[in-house]
PDB file of C-alpha atoms in Angstrom:
ATOM      1  CA  UNK A  14     -72.035 125.176 100.637  1.00  0.00           C
ATOM      2  CA  UNK A  15     -70.039 123.175 102.302  1.00  0.00           C
ATOM      3  CA  UNK A  16     -70.509 120.361 104.104  1.00  0.00           C
ATOM      4  CA  UNK A  17     -68.926 117.586 106.560  1.00  0.00           C
ATOM      5  CA  UNK A  18     -69.207 113.999 105.618  1.00  0.00           C
ATOM      6  CA  UNK A  19     -71.129 111.858 108.438  1.00  0.00           C
ATOM      7  CA  UNK A  20     -69.922 108.139 108.598  1.00  0.00           C
ATOM      8  CA  UNK A  21     -73.782 107.887 109.086  1.00  0.00           C
ATOM      9  CA  UNK A  22     -75.652 108.533 107.170  1.00  0.00           C
ATOM     10  CA  UNK A  23     -79.368 109.942 107.898  1.00  0.00           C
ATOM     11  CA  UNK A  24     -81.963 106.801 106.362  1.00  0.00           C
ATOM     12  CA  UNK A  25     -84.815 107.999 105.280  1.00  0.00           C
ATOM     13  CA  UNK A  26     -87.504 105.754 103.439  1.00  0.00           C
ATOM     14  CA  UNK A  27     -89.489 107.239 100.536  1.00  0.00           C
ATOM     15  CA  UNK A  28     -93.555 105.722 101.421  1.00  0.00           C
ATOM     16  CA  UNK A  29     -97.295 105.636  99.976  1.00  0.00           C
ATOM     17  CA  UNK A  30     -98.772 102.322 100.170  1.00  0.00           C
ATOM     18  CA  UNK A  31    -100.702 104.023  96.735  1.00  0.00           C
ATOM     19  CA  UNK A  32     -99.211 104.122  93.241  1.00  0.00           C
ATOM     20  CA  UNK A  33     -99.094 107.760  91.053  1.00  0.00           C
ATOM     21  CA  UNK A  34     -98.643 110.288  94.028  1.00  0.00           C
ATOM     22  CA  UNK A  35     -95.037 111.144  93.287  1.00  0.00           C
ATOM     23  CA  UNK A  36     -93.459 108.653  95.049  1.00  0.00           C
ATOM     24  CA  UNK A  37     -89.974 107.895  92.680  1.00  0.00           C
ATOM     25  CA  UNK A  38     -90.200 111.516  91.202  1.00  0.00           C
ATOM     26  CA  UNK A  39     -90.069 112.770  95.110  1.00  0.00           C
ATOM     27  CA  UNK A  40     -86.729 109.788  95.081  1.00  0.00           C
ATOM     28  CA  UNK A  41     -85.033 110.870  92.397  1.00  0.00           C
ATOM     29  CA  UNK A  42     -85.607 114.406  92.592  1.00  0.00           C
ATOM     30  CA  UNK A  43     -84.983 115.495  96.414  1.00  0.00           C
ATOM     31  CA  UNK A  44     -81.141 112.910  95.545  1.00  0.00           C
ATOM     32  CA  UNK A  45     -81.160 114.769  93.292  1.00  0.00           C
ATOM     33  CA  UNK A  46     -81.706 117.895  94.637  1.00  0.00           C
ATOM     34  CA  UNK A  47     -79.998 116.907  98.341  1.00  0.00           C
ATOM     35  CA  UNK A  48     -76.659 116.338  95.743  1.00  0.00           C
ATOM     36  CA  UNK A  49     -76.624 119.409  93.898  1.00  0.00           C
ATOM     37  CA  UNK A  50     -76.468 121.703  97.316  1.00  0.00           C
ATOM     38  CA  UNK A  51     -73.486 119.462  98.518  1.00  0.00           C
ATOM     39  CA  UNK A  52     -74.828 116.459 100.354  1.00  0.00           C
ATOM     40  CA  UNK A  53     -73.919 112.825  98.832  1.00  0.00           C
ATOM     41  CA  UNK A  54     -76.335 110.621  98.569  1.00  0.00           C
ATOM     42  CA  UNK A  55     -77.244 106.873  97.990  1.00  0.00           C
ATOM     43  CA  UNK A  56     -79.891 106.210  96.045  1.00  0.00           C
ATOM     44  CA  UNK A  57     -81.996 102.083  97.060  1.00  0.00           C
ATOM     45  CA  UNK A  58     -84.521 101.582  94.432  1.00  0.00           C
ATOM     46  CA  UNK A  59     -86.751  98.789  96.938  1.00  0.00           C
ATOM     47  CA  UNK A  60     -89.181  98.598  94.207  1.00  0.00           C
ATOM     48  CA  UNK A  61     -89.710  95.764  91.656  1.00  0.00           C
ATOM     49  CA  UNK A  62     -90.729  98.163  88.619  1.00  0.00           C
ATOM     50  CA  UNK A  63     -87.178 100.122  89.289  1.00  0.00           C
ATOM     51  CA  UNK A  64     -88.343 102.807  88.119  1.00  0.00           C
ATOM     52  CA  UNK A  65     -85.562 105.416  90.001  1.00  0.00           C
ATOM     53  CA  UNK A  66     -82.690 102.811  88.312  1.00  0.00           C
ATOM     54  CA  UNK A  67     -84.309 103.432  85.053  1.00  0.00           C
ATOM     55  CA  UNK A  68     -84.962 107.604  85.595  1.00  0.00           C
ATOM     56  CA  UNK A  69     -81.438 107.195  86.271  1.00  0.00           C
ATOM     57  CA  UNK A  70     -80.517 106.178  83.363  1.00  0.00           C
ATOM     58  CA  UNK A  71     -80.025 102.259  84.987  1.00  0.00           C
ATOM     59  CA  UNK A  72     -80.551 100.519  81.811  1.00  0.00           C
ATOM     60  CA  UNK A  73     -82.168  96.633  83.242  1.00  0.00           C
ATOM     61  CA  UNK A  74     -79.052  95.015  81.363  1.00  0.00           C
ATOM     62  CA  UNK A  75     -76.684  97.035  83.521  1.00  0.00           C
ATOM     63  CA  UNK A  76     -78.461  95.820  86.554  1.00  0.00           C
ATOM     64  CA  UNK A  77     -76.022  93.344  88.101  1.00  0.00           C
ATOM     65  CA  UNK A  78     -75.493  93.521  91.035  1.00  0.00           C
ATOM     66  CA  UNK A  79     -79.331  95.021  92.671  1.00  0.00           C
ATOM     67  CA  UNK A  80     -81.139  95.285  96.349  1.00  0.00           C
ATOM     68  CA  UNK A  81     -82.123  91.638  95.568  1.00  0.00           C
ATOM     69  CA  UNK A  82     -78.557  91.010  96.415  1.00  0.00           C
ATOM     70  CA  UNK A  83     -78.462  93.201  99.428  1.00  0.00           C
ATOM     71  CA  UNK A  84     -81.412  91.473 100.618  1.00  0.00           C
ATOM     72  CA  UNK A  85     -80.101  88.187 100.538  1.00  0.00           C
ATOM     73  CA  UNK A  86     -77.189  89.400 101.812  1.00  0.00           C
ATOM     74  CA  UNK A  87     -74.677  88.380  99.071  1.00  0.00           C
ATOM     75  CA  UNK A  88     -73.359  91.471  98.152  1.00  0.00           C
ATOM     76  CA  UNK A  89     -72.372  94.683 100.698  1.00  0.00           C
ATOM     77  CA  UNK A  90     -74.024  98.045  99.959  1.00  0.00           C
ATOM     78  CA  UNK A  91     -70.434  98.607  98.883  1.00  0.00           C
ATOM     79  CA  UNK A  92     -69.685  95.796  96.729  1.00  0.00           C
ATOM     80  CA  UNK A  93     -73.533  97.507  95.034  1.00  0.00           C
ATOM     81  CA  UNK A  94     -73.343 100.941  94.891  1.00  0.00           C
ATOM     82  CA  UNK A  95     -72.447 102.201  91.274  1.00  0.00           C
ATOM     83  CA  UNK A  96     -72.645 106.437  90.241  1.00  0.00           C
ATOM     84  CA  UNK A  97     -75.964 107.322  88.785  1.00  0.00           C
ATOM     85  CA  UNK A  98     -75.243 110.480  85.826  1.00  0.00           C
ATOM     86  CA  UNK A  99     -76.200 113.271  88.490  1.00  0.00           C
ATOM     87  CA  UNK A 100     -72.519 114.033  90.588  1.00  0.00           C
ATOM     88  CA  UNK A 101     -72.771 113.272  94.670  1.00  0.00           C
ATOM     89  CA  UNK A 102     -75.925 111.002  93.689  1.00  0.00           C
ATOM     90  CA  UNK A 103     -75.011 106.713  94.316  1.00  0.00           C
ATOM     91  CA  UNK A 104     -78.114 103.790  93.702  1.00  0.00           C
ATOM     92  CA  UNK A 105     -78.736 100.293  94.204  1.00  0.00           C
ATOM     93  CA  UNK A 106     -81.051  99.900  91.476  1.00  0.00           C
ATOM     94  CA  UNK A 107     -83.936  96.924  91.423  1.00  0.00           C
ATOM     95  CA  UNK A 108     -84.681  94.718  89.204  1.00  0.00           C
ATOM     96  CA  UNK A 109     -88.151  92.169  88.968  1.00  0.00           C
ATOM     97  CA  UNK A 110     -86.724  89.629  90.431  1.00  0.00           C
ATOM     98  CA  UNK A 111     -87.487  91.806  94.271  1.00  0.00           C
ATOM     99  CA  UNK A 112     -90.946  90.602  93.636  1.00  0.00           C
ATOM    100  CA  UNK A 113     -90.176  87.606  94.356  1.00  0.00           C
ATOM    101  CA  UNK A 114     -87.877  88.357  97.779  1.00  0.00           C
ATOM    102  CA  UNK A 115     -91.621  88.283  99.900  1.00  0.00           C
ATOM    103  CA  UNK A 116     -91.415  84.623  99.427  1.00  0.00           C
ATOM    104  CA  UNK A 117     -87.660  83.724  99.534  1.00  0.00           C
ATOM    105  CA  UNK A 118     -87.705  85.574 102.768  1.00  0.00           C
ATOM    106  CA  UNK A 119     -90.117  84.058 104.604  1.00  0.00           C
ATOM    107  CA  UNK A 120     -88.289  80.705 105.385  1.00  0.00           C
ATOM    108  CA  UNK A 121     -85.196  83.609 107.125  1.00  0.00           C
ATOM    109  CA  UNK A 122     -86.455  84.527 111.259  1.00  0.00           C
ATOM    110  CA  UNK A 123     -84.621  87.961 110.676  1.00  0.00           C
ATOM    111  CA  UNK A 124     -86.341  88.352 107.187  1.00  0.00           C
ATOM    112  CA  UNK A 125     -88.081  91.635 108.273  1.00  0.00           C
ATOM    113  CA  UNK A 126     -84.380  93.180 109.556  1.00  0.00           C
ATOM    114  CA  UNK A 127     -82.728  92.525 106.069  1.00  0.00           C
ATOM    115  CA  UNK A 128     -81.975  95.404 104.795  1.00  0.00           C
ATOM    116  CA  UNK A 129     -81.381  97.009 108.563  1.00  0.00           C
ATOM    117  CA  UNK A 130     -78.677  94.499 108.519  1.00  0.00           C
ATOM    118  CA  UNK A 131     -77.275  95.464 104.938  1.00  0.00           C
ATOM    119  CA  UNK A 132     -77.265  99.430 105.335  1.00  0.00           C
ATOM    120  CA  UNK A 133     -75.214  98.975 109.069  1.00  0.00           C
ATOM    121  CA  UNK A 134     -72.012  97.048 107.655  1.00  0.00           C
ATOM    122  CA  UNK A 135     -69.067  98.551 108.727  1.00  0.00           C
ATOM    123  CA  UNK A 136     -68.514  98.594 104.377  1.00  0.00           C
ATOM    124  CA  UNK A 137     -70.674 101.167 104.149  1.00  0.00           C
ATOM    125  CA  UNK A 138     -68.335 103.425 105.206  1.00  0.00           C
ATOM    126  CA  UNK A 139     -67.024 103.137 102.087  1.00  0.00           C
ATOM    127  CA  UNK A 140     -69.910 105.209 100.582  1.00  0.00           C
ATOM    128  CA  UNK A 141     -68.848 108.411 102.111  1.00  0.00           C
ATOM    129  CA  UNK A 142     -72.772 109.221 102.273  1.00  0.00           C
ATOM    130  CA  UNK A 143     -74.786 111.759 104.279  1.00  0.00           C
ATOM    131  CA  UNK A 144     -77.803 110.551 102.688  1.00  0.00           C
ATOM    132  CA  UNK A 145     -79.914 106.889 101.972  1.00  0.00           C
ATOM    133  CA  UNK A 146     -82.614 107.792 100.154  1.00  0.00           C
ATOM    134  CA  UNK A 147     -85.416 104.506  99.829  1.00  0.00           C
ATOM    135  CA  UNK A 148     -88.006 104.705  97.080  1.00  0.00           C
ATOM    136  CA  UNK A 149     -90.219 101.731  98.702  1.00  0.00           C
ATOM    137  CA  UNK A 150     -92.917  99.960  96.450  1.00  0.00           C
ATOM    138  CA  UNK A 151     -97.063 100.701  96.481  1.00  0.00           C
ATOM    139  CA  UNK A 152     -97.202  98.126  99.202  1.00  0.00           C
ATOM    140  CA  UNK A 153     -97.493  97.802 102.542  1.00  0.00           C
ATOM    141  CA  UNK A 154     -95.752  94.326 102.081  1.00  0.00           C
ATOM    142  CA  UNK A 155     -92.300  93.240 103.930  1.00  0.00           C
ATOM    143  CA  UNK A 156     -89.920  94.937 101.381  1.00  0.00           C
ATOM    144  CA  UNK A 157     -91.581  98.284 102.076  1.00  0.00           C
ATOM    145  CA  UNK A 158     -91.136  96.817 106.508  1.00  0.00           C
ATOM    146  CA  UNK A 159     -87.272  96.827 105.908  1.00  0.00           C
ATOM    147  CA  UNK A 160     -87.826 100.076 104.308  1.00  0.00           C
ATOM    148  CA  UNK A 161     -89.392 101.495 107.746  1.00  0.00           C
ATOM    149  CA  UNK A 162     -87.362  99.525 110.418  1.00  0.00           C
ATOM    150  CA  UNK A 163     -83.906 100.205 108.342  1.00  0.00           C
ATOM    151  CA  UNK A 164     -84.301 103.517 108.472  1.00  0.00           C
ATOM    152  CA  UNK A 165     -84.224 107.456 110.782  1.00  0.00           C
ATOM    153  CA  UNK A 166     -87.718 108.809 109.115  1.00  0.00           C
ATOM    154  CA  UNK A 167     -89.937 108.233 106.255  1.00  0.00           C
ATOM    155  CA  UNK A 168     -90.715 111.243 104.013  1.00  0.00           C
ATOM    156  CA  UNK A 169     -94.475 110.352 102.887  1.00  0.00           C
ATOM    157  CA  UNK A 170     -95.963 111.876  99.019  1.00  0.00           C
ATOM    158  CA  UNK A 171     -99.167 113.076  99.288  1.00  0.00           C
ATOM    159  CA  UNK A 172    -101.150 114.021  96.074  1.00  0.00           C
ATOM    160  CA  UNK A 173    -103.409 116.800  96.531  1.00  0.00           C
ATOM    161  CA  UNK A 174    -106.641 114.918  95.472  1.00  0.00           C
ATOM    162  CA  UNK A 175    -109.695 113.365  96.884  1.00  0.00           C
ATOM    163  CA  UNK A 176    -109.407 110.925  99.851  1.00  0.00           C
ATOM    164  CA  UNK A 177    -105.610 111.610  99.671  1.00  0.00           C
ATOM    165  CA  UNK A 178    -105.340 112.504 103.572  1.00  0.00           C
ATOM    166  CA  UNK A 179    -107.644 108.434 104.217  1.00  0.00           C
ATOM    167  CA  UNK A 180    -104.769 107.046 102.174  1.00  0.00           C
ATOM    168  CA  UNK A 181    -102.570 108.292 104.908  1.00  0.00           C
ATOM    169  CA  UNK A 182    -104.121 106.351 108.104  1.00  0.00           C
ATOM    170  CA  UNK A 183    -102.874 102.647 106.474  1.00  0.00           C
ATOM    171  CA  UNK A 184     -98.694 103.831 106.969  1.00  0.00           C
ATOM    172  CA  UNK A 185     -99.157 105.997 109.648  1.00  0.00           C
ATOM    173  CA  UNK A 186    -100.837 103.058 111.826  1.00  0.00           C
ATOM    174  CA  UNK A 187     -97.804 100.551 109.760  1.00  0.00           C
ATOM    175  CA  UNK A 188     -95.020 102.677 110.930  1.00  0.00           C
ATOM    176  CA  UNK A 189     -96.534 103.259 114.806  1.00  0.00           C
ATOM    177  CA  UNK A 190     -96.772  99.434 114.583  1.00  0.00           C
ATOM    178  CA  UNK A 191     -93.086  99.502 113.331  1.00  0.00           C
ATOM    179  CA  UNK A 192     -92.075 101.826 115.526  1.00  0.00           C
ATOM    180  CA  UNK A 193     -94.001  99.902 118.982  1.00  0.00           C
ATOM    181  CA  UNK A 194     -91.727  96.168 117.877  1.00  0.00           C
ATOM    182  CA  UNK A 195     -88.980  96.807 116.072  1.00  0.00           C
ATOM    183  CA  UNK A 196     -87.779 101.037 115.382  1.00  0.00           C
ATOM    184  CA  UNK A 197     -89.222 102.951 118.173  1.00  0.00           C
ATOM    185  CA  UNK A 198     -86.554 105.776 116.256  1.00  0.00           C
ATOM    186  CA  UNK A 199     -88.503 105.363 113.227  1.00  0.00           C
ATOM    187  CA  UNK A 200     -90.502 108.837 113.295  1.00  0.00           C
ATOM    188  CA  UNK A 201     -92.381 110.972 110.527  1.00  0.00           C
ATOM    189  CA  UNK A 202     -90.030 113.655 108.334  1.00  0.00           C
ATOM    190  CA  UNK A 203     -93.125 114.915 106.700  1.00  0.00           C
ATOM    191  CA  UNK A 204     -95.055 114.991 103.887  1.00  0.00           C
ATOM    192  CA  UNK A 205     -94.517 116.450 100.767  1.00  0.00           C
ATOM    193  CA  UNK A 206     -98.037 117.641  98.683  1.00  0.00           C
ATOM    194  CA  UNK A 207     -97.349 116.994  95.383  1.00  0.00           C
ATOM    195  CA  UNK A 208     -99.294 117.171  91.642  1.00  0.00           C
ATOM    196  CA  UNK A 209     -99.993 120.439  93.092  1.00  0.00           C
ATOM    197  CA  UNK A 210    -102.130 123.473  90.732  1.00  0.00           C
ATOM    198  CA  UNK A 211    -102.412 126.806  92.398  1.00  0.00           C
ATOM    199  CA  UNK A 212    -104.868 127.433  90.435  1.00  0.00           C
ATOM    200  CA  UNK A 213    -107.521 124.581  90.905  1.00  0.00           C
ATOM    201  CA  UNK A 214    -110.117 125.058  94.426  1.00  0.00           C
ATOM    202  CA  UNK A 215    -109.092 121.781  95.422  1.00  0.00           C
ATOM    203  CA  UNK A 216    -105.528 121.210  96.004  1.00  0.00           C
ATOM    204  CA  UNK A 217    -105.592 124.431  97.680  1.00  0.00           C
ATOM    205  CA  UNK A 218    -108.842 122.589 100.044  1.00  0.00           C
ATOM    206  CA  UNK A 219    -105.779 119.159 100.799  1.00  0.00           C
ATOM    207  CA  UNK A 220    -103.346 121.796 101.464  1.00  0.00           C
ATOM    208  CA  UNK A 221    -105.839 123.224 103.576  1.00  0.00           C
ATOM    209  CA  UNK A 222    -107.175 119.698 105.412  1.00  0.00           C
ATOM    210  CA  UNK A 223    -103.553 118.522 105.034  1.00  0.00           C
ATOM    211  CA  UNK A 224    -102.376 121.776 107.166  1.00  0.00           C
ATOM    212  CA  UNK A 225    -105.334 121.247 109.792  1.00  0.00           C
ATOM    213  CA  UNK A 226    -104.533 117.999 110.565  1.00  0.00           C
ATOM    214  CA  UNK A 227    -101.427 116.949 110.490  1.00  0.00           C
ATOM    215  CA  UNK A 228     -99.129 120.494 111.290  1.00  0.00           C
ATOM    216  CA  UNK A 229     -96.100 121.026 111.362  1.00  0.00           C
ATOM    217  CA  UNK A 230     -96.030 117.819 109.423  1.00  0.00           C
ATOM    218  CA  UNK A 231     -96.277 118.792 105.744  1.00  0.00           C
ATOM    219  CA  UNK A 232     -93.449 120.865 105.050  1.00  0.00           C
ATOM    220  CA  UNK A 233     -93.368 124.023 103.356  1.00  0.00           C
ATOM    221  CA  UNK A 234     -92.644 123.201 100.005  1.00  0.00           C
ATOM    222  CA  UNK A 235     -95.592 122.174  97.428  1.00  0.00           C
ATOM    223  CA  UNK A 236     -94.758 120.068  94.837  1.00  0.00           C
ATOM    224  CA  UNK A 237     -96.173 121.969  91.305  1.00  0.00           C
ATOM    225  CA  UNK A 238     -97.920 119.665  89.039  1.00  0.00           C
ATOM    226  CA  UNK A 239     -95.398 120.474  85.694  1.00  0.00           C
ATOM    227  CA  UNK A 240     -94.042 119.376  82.229  1.00  0.00           C
ATOM    228  CA  UNK A 241     -90.803 119.145  82.581  1.00  0.00           C
ATOM    229  CA  UNK A 242     -90.534 116.839  86.348  1.00  0.00           C
ATOM    230  CA  UNK A 243     -92.896 114.456  83.476  1.00  0.00           C
ATOM    231  CA  UNK A 244     -90.858 115.054  81.128  1.00  0.00           C
ATOM    232  CA  UNK A 245     -87.320 114.634  83.397  1.00  0.00           C
ATOM    233  CA  UNK A 246     -87.882 110.489  83.573  1.00  0.00           C
ATOM    234  CA  UNK A 247     -87.961 109.578  79.105  1.00  0.00           C
ATOM    235  CA  UNK A 248     -84.378 111.127  79.331  1.00  0.00           C
ATOM    236  CA  UNK A 249     -83.302 108.756  82.029  1.00  0.00           C
ATOM    237  CA  UNK A 250     -82.917 112.496  83.885  1.00  0.00           C
ATOM    238  CA  UNK A 251     -83.204 114.560  87.370  1.00  0.00           C
ATOM    239  CA  UNK A 252     -85.471 117.561  86.562  1.00  0.00           C
ATOM    240  CA  UNK A 253     -82.889 118.940  87.855  1.00  0.00           C
ATOM    241  CA  UNK A 254     -80.126 118.219  85.470  1.00  0.00           C
ATOM    242  CA  UNK A 255     -83.238 118.063  82.380  1.00  0.00           C
ATOM    243  CA  UNK A 256     -84.732 121.718  83.244  1.00  0.00           C
ATOM    244  CA  UNK A 257     -83.358 123.053  86.276  1.00  0.00           C
ATOM    245  CA  UNK A 258     -84.935 126.237  86.226  1.00  0.00           C
ATOM    246  CA  UNK A 259     -88.649 124.634  86.125  1.00  0.00           C
ATOM    247  CA  UNK A 260     -90.964 125.038  88.548  1.00  0.00           C
ATOM    248  CA  UNK A 261     -90.693 121.186  89.681  1.00  0.00           C
ATOM    249  CA  UNK A 262     -86.916 121.102  90.090  1.00  0.00           C
ATOM    250  CA  UNK A 263     -87.125 124.619  92.370  1.00  0.00           C
ATOM    251  CA  UNK A 264     -89.373 122.837  94.301  1.00  0.00           C
ATOM    252  CA  UNK A 265     -87.229 119.834  94.360  1.00  0.00           C
ATOM    253  CA  UNK A 266     -83.920 122.119  95.602  1.00  0.00           C
ATOM    254  CA  UNK A 267     -86.532 123.740  97.863  1.00  0.00           C
ATOM    255  CA  UNK A 268     -88.362 120.003 100.075  1.00  0.00           C
ATOM    256  CA  UNK A 269     -83.733 119.600 100.417  1.00  0.00           C
ATOM    257  CA  UNK A 270     -83.025 122.571 101.410  1.00  0.00           C
ATOM    258  CA  UNK A 271     -86.342 121.753 104.469  1.00  0.00           C
ATOM    259  CA  UNK A 272     -84.493 118.083 104.663  1.00  0.00           C
ATOM    260  CA  UNK A 273     -81.318 118.913 105.123  1.00  0.00           C
ATOM    261  CA  UNK A 274     -82.598 122.032 107.979  1.00  0.00           C
ATOM    262  CA  UNK A 275     -84.520 119.682 109.862  1.00  0.00           C
ATOM    263  CA  UNK A 276     -82.528 116.450 110.210  1.00  0.00           C
ATOM    264  CA  UNK A 277     -79.646 119.590 111.416  1.00  0.00           C
ATOM    265  CA  UNK A 278     -82.168 120.883 113.627  1.00  0.00           C
ATOM    266  CA  UNK A 279     -83.327 116.862 114.906  1.00  0.00           C
ATOM    267  CA  UNK A 280     -78.773 116.655 114.881  1.00  0.00           C
ATOM    268  CA  UNK A 281     -78.561 119.898 117.254  1.00  0.00           C
ATOM    269  CA  UNK A 282     -81.141 118.600 119.397  1.00  0.00           C
ATOM    270  CA  UNK A 283     -80.219 114.814 119.841  1.00  0.00           C
ATOM    271  CA  UNK A 284     -82.825 113.689 118.317  1.00  0.00           C
TER     272      UNK A 284
END
């Protein structure tokens, strides 16, 4: 697939304040899948746990420049970004230093716009990326607010389990608040059902409820429960590289095609 480059990358937050829903798995594998189909992608690890960085083979001792430095204004994206083991996928890694960002940013009057401003520096053009994916922490704190203000849209991983939709309401309220106060163009890119087991009546019921309540906001692609998805991070690989023919890998490539098609449609419509 030949893809025209852009100096105005689309910025997407991967967010859900609930942990264990496949957020980092989705960030890594959506990024790798977008790279596989021809796009150039920057992943911004905004989770102090740094699991996206680890999952793409960046050892903690090798994270000299991080998202904490980026937020602090000490480095540019061009300086902080580094290659991963996936061709076409770059990352700005995270360390536990990021967990102190809340406190350190409180004294800055532009604290909610630090990531927004960092990702709009002229030097971002030097990275030549089409997409920037932000892996948010599993909470609605100042880091997640920074990500939402910096983003064009949000992808929400939703685990196929009981009460899944109830946990979505707080994130939707936060998105609405950010839209009203700081980023009027922010929208929900889509909700992606994760850990889906087609043999399980509960998964099917959650999918039916999600589509009934959210309609076209739910991606057609669902991400299955798949042992390869669970194994890949322990080898510091995306599932696309670990087992490209697995159900998990094929699902993320399908999701990447949905995301890119939606982006193209919105661009054409002037959205």
